[in-house]
PDB file of C-alpha atoms in Angstrom:
ATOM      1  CA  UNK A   1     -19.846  22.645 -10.392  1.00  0.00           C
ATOM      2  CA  UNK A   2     -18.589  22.882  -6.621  1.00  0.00           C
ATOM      3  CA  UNK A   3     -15.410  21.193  -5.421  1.00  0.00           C
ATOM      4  CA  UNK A   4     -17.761  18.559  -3.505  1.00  0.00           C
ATOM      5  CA  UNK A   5     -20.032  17.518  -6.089  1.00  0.00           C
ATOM      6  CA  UNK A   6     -16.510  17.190  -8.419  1.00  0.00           C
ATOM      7  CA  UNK A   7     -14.927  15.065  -6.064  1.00  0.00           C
ATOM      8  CA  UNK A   8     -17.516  12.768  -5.825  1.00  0.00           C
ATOM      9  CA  UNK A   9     -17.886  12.653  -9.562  1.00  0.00           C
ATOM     10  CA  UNK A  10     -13.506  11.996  -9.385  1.00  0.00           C
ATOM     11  CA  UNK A  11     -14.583   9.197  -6.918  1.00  0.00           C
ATOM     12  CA  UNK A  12     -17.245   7.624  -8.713  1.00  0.00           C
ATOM     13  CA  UNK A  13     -15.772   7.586 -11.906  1.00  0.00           C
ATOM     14  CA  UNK A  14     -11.512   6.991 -10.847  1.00  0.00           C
ATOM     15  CA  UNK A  15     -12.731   4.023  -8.629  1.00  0.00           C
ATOM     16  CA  UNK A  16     -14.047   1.539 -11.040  1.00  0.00           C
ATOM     17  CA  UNK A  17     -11.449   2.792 -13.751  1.00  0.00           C
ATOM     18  CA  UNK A  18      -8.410   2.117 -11.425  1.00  0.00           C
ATOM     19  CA  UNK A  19     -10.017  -1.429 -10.146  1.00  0.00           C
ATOM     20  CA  UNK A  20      -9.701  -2.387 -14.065  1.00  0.00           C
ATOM     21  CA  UNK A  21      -6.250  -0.983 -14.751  1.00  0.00           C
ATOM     22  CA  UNK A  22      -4.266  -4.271 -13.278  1.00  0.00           C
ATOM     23  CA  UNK A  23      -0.793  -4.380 -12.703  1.00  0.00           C
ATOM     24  CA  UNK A  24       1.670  -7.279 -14.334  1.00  0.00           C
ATOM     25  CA  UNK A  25       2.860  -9.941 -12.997  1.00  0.00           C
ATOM     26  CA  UNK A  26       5.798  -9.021 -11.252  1.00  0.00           C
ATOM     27  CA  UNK A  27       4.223  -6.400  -8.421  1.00  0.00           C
ATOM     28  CA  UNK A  28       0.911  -7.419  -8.454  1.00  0.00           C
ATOM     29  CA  UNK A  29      -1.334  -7.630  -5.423  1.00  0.00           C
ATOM     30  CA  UNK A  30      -0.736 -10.616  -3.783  1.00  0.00           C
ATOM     31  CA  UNK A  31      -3.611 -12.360  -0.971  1.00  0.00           C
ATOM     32  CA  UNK A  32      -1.909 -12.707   2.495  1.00  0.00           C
ATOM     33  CA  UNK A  33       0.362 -15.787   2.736  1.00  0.00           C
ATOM     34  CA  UNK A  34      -0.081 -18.528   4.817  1.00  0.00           C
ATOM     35  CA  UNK A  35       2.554 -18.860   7.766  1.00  0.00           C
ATOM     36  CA  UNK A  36       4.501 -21.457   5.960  1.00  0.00           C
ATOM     37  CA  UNK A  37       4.212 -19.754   2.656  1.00  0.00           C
ATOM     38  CA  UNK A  38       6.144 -16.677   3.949  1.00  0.00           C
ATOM     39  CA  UNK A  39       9.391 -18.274   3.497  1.00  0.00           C
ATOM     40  CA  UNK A  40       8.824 -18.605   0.073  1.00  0.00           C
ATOM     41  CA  UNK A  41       8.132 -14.950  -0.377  1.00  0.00           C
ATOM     42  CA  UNK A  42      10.760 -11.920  -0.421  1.00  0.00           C
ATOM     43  CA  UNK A  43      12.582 -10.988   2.108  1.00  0.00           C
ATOM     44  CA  UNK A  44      11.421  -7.709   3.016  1.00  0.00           C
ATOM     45  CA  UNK A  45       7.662  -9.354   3.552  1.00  0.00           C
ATOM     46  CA  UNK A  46       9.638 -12.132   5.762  1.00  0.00           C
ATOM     47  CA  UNK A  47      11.059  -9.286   7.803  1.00  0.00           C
ATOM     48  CA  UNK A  48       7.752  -7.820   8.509  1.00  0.00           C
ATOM     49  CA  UNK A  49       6.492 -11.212   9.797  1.00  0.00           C
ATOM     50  CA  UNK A  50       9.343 -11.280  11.977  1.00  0.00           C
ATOM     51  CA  UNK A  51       8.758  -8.105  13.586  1.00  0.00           C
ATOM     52  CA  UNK A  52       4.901  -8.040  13.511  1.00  0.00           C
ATOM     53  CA  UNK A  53       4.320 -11.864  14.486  1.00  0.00           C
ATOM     54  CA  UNK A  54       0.885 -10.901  15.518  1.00  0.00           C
ATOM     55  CA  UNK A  55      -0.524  -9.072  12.998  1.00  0.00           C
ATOM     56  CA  UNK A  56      -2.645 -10.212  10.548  1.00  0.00           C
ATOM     57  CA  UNK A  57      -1.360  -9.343   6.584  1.00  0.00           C
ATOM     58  CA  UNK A  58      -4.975  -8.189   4.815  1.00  0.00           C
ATOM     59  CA  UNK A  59      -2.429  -7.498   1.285  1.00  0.00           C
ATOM     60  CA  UNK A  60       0.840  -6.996  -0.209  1.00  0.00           C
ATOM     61  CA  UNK A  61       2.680  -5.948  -3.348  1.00  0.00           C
ATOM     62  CA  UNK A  62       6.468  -6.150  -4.428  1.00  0.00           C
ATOM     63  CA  UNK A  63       8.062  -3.693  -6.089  1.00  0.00           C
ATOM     64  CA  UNK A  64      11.234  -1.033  -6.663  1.00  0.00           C
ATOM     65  CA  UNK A  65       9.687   1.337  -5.148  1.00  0.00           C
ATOM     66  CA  UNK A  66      12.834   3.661  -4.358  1.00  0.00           C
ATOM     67  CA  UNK A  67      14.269   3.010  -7.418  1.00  0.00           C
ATOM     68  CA  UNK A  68      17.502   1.332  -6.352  1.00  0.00           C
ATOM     69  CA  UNK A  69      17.330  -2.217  -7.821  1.00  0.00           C
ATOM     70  CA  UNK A  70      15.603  -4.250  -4.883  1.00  0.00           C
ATOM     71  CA  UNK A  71      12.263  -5.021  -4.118  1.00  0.00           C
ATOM     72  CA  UNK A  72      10.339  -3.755  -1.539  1.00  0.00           C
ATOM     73  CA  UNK A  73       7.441  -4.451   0.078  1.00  0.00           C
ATOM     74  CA  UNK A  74       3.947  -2.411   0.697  1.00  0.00           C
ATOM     75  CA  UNK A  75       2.116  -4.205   3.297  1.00  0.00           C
ATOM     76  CA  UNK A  76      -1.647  -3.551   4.825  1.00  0.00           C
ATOM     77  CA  UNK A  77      -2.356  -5.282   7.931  1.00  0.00           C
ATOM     78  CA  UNK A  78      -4.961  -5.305  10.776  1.00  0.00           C
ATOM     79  CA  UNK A  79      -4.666  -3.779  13.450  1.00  0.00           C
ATOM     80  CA  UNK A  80      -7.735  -4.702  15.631  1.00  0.00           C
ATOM     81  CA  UNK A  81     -11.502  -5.317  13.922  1.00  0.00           C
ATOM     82  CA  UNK A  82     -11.991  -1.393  12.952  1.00  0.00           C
ATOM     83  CA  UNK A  83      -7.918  -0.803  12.431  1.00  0.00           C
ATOM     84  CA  UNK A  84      -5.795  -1.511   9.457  1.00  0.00           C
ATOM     85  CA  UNK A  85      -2.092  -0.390   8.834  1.00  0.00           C
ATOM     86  CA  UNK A  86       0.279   0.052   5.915  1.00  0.00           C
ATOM     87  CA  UNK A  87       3.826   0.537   5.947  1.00  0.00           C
ATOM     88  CA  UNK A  88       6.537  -0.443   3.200  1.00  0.00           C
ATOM     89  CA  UNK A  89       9.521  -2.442   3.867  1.00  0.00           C
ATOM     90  CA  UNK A  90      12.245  -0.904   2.028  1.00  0.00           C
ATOM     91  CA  UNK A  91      15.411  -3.541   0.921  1.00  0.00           C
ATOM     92  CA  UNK A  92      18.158  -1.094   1.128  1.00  0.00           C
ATOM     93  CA  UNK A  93      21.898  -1.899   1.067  1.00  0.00           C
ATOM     94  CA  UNK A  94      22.214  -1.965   4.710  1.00  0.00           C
ATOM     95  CA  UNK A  95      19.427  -4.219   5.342  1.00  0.00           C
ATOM     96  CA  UNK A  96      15.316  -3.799   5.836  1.00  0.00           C
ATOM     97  CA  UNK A  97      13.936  -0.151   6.723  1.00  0.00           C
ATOM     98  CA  UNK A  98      10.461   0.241   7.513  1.00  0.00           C
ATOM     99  CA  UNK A  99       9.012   3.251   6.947  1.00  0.00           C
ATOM    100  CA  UNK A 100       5.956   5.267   8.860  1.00  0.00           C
ATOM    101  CA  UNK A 101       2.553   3.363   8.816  1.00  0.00           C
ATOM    102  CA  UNK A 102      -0.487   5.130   7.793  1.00  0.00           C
ATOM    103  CA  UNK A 103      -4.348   4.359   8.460  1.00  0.00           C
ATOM    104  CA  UNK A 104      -5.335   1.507   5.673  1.00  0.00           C
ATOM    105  CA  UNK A 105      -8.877   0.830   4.061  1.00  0.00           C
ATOM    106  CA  UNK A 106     -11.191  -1.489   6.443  1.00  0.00           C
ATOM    107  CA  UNK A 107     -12.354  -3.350   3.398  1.00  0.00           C
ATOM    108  CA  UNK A 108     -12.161  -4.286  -0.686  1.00  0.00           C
ATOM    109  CA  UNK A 109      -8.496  -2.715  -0.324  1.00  0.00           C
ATOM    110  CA  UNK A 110      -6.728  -2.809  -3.663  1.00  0.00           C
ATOM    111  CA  UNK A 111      -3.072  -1.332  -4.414  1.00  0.00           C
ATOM    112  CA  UNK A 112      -2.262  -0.442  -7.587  1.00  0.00           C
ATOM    113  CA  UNK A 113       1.776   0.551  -9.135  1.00  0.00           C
ATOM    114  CA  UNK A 114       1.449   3.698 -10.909  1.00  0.00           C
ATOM    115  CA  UNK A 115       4.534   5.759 -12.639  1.00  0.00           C
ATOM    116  CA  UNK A 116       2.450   8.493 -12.363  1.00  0.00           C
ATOM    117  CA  UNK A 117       5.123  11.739 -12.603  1.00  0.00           C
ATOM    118  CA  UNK A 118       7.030   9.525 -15.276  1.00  0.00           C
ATOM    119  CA  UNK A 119      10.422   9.908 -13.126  1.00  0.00           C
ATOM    120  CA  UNK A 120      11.576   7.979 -10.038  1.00  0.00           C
ATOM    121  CA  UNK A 121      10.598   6.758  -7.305  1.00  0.00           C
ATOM    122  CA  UNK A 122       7.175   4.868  -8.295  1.00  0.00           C
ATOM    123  CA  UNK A 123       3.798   5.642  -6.471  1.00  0.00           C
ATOM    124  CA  UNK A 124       1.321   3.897  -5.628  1.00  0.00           C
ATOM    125  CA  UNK A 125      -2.491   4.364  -5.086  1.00  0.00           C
ATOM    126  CA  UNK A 126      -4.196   1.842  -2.317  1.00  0.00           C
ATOM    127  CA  UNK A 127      -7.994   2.294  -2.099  1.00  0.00           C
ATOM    128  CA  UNK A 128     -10.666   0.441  -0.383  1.00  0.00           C
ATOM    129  CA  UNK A 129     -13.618   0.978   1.833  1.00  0.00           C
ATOM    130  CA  UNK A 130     -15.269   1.469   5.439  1.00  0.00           C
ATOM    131  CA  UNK A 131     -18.982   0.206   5.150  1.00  0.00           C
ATOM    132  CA  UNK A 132     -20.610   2.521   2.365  1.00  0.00           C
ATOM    133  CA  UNK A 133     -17.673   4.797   2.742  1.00  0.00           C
ATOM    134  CA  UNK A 134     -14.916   4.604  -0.171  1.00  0.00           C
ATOM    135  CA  UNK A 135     -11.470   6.587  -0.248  1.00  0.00           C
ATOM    136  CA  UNK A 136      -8.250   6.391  -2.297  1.00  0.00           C
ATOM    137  CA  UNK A 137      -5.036   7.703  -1.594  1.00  0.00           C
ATOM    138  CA  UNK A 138      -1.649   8.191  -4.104  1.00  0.00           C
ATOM    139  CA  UNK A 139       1.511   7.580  -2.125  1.00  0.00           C
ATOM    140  CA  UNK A 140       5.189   7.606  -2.881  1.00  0.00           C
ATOM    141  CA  UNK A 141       8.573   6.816  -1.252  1.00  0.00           C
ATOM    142  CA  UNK A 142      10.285  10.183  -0.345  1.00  0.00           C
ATOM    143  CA  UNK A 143      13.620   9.699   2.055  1.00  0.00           C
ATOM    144  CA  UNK A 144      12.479   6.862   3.230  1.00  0.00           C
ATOM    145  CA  UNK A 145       9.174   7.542   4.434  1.00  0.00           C
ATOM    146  CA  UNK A 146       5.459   6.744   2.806  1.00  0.00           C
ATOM    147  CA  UNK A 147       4.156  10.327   1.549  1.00  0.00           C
ATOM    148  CA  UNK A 148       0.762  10.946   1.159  1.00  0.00           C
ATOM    149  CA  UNK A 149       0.218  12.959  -1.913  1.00  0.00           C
ATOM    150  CA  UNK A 150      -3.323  12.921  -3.103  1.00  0.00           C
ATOM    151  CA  UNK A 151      -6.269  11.350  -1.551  1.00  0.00           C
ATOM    152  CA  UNK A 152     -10.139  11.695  -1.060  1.00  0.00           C
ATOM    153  CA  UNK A 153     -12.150   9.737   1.473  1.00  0.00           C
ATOM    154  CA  UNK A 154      -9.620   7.698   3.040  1.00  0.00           C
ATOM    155  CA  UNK A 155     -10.245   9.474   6.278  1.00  0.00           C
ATOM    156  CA  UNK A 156     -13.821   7.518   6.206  1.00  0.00           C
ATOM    157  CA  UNK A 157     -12.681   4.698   5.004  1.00  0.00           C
ATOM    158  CA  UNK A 158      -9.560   4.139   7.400  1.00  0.00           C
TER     159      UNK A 158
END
């Protein structure tokens, strides 16, 4: 079988299986707050509004994602019509960090918390879609910046 044909198989098959595999309560993906509902929400996500007041939040999850006891905050947001973003808010002891953004799905975006390595820190896989085009990426917290370490199609779908 050639490595194309197998990862469209991966993609066709990984898709629909991670769409099922929810997360609990605590961390799961959460629809873009209202302006007054922000306040209500973490802190990290509250810092993001601050510092992005025009940009639109598409989705959001909290989580440890560092693996120090506070919750942080993965956040996709638009950029323009054809231009999403993601970036995580890190709550470290010194106050909000936010890390590198990286191109986000267009469409049907979903992030899912995965312990994937069984050890700290915690991915994360965000997928979603461009059109007909779907992608998927893993990422992961790594000194303070949002690694990329596995994906397939997210270039099309970003």
């Amino acid at each position: 079988m050639s490595s194309h044909r197998f990862c469209q198989l991966f993609l066709c098959l990984s898709i629909p299986c991670l769409a099922i595999m929810g997360c609990g309560e605590k961390g799961s993906e959460q629809e873009p707050p209202g302006k007054t509902e922000v306040l209500r929400h973490s802190e990290a996500l509250q810092h993001f509004k601050r510092q992005n007041r025009e940009r639109e939040i598409i989705k959001w999850v909290e989580a440890d994602l560092n693996d120090d006891g506070r919750q942080d905050c993965i956040v996709l947001y638009r950029m323009s019509k054809e231009k999403n973003m993601m970036r995580v808010i890190l709550d470290l002891e010194r106050g909000h960090f936010d890390t590198n953004e990286v191109p986000a799905p267009i469409s049907n975006q979903v992030i899912q918390l995965r312990d994937i390595d069984r050890k700290p820190p915690l991915e994360f896989i965000v997928q979603g879609a461009k059109g007909a085009k779907m992608g998927f990426a893993v990422f992961r917290i790594e000194e303070n910046r949002l690694v990329d370490l596995f994906g397939e199609g997210m270039d099309d779908c970003c």
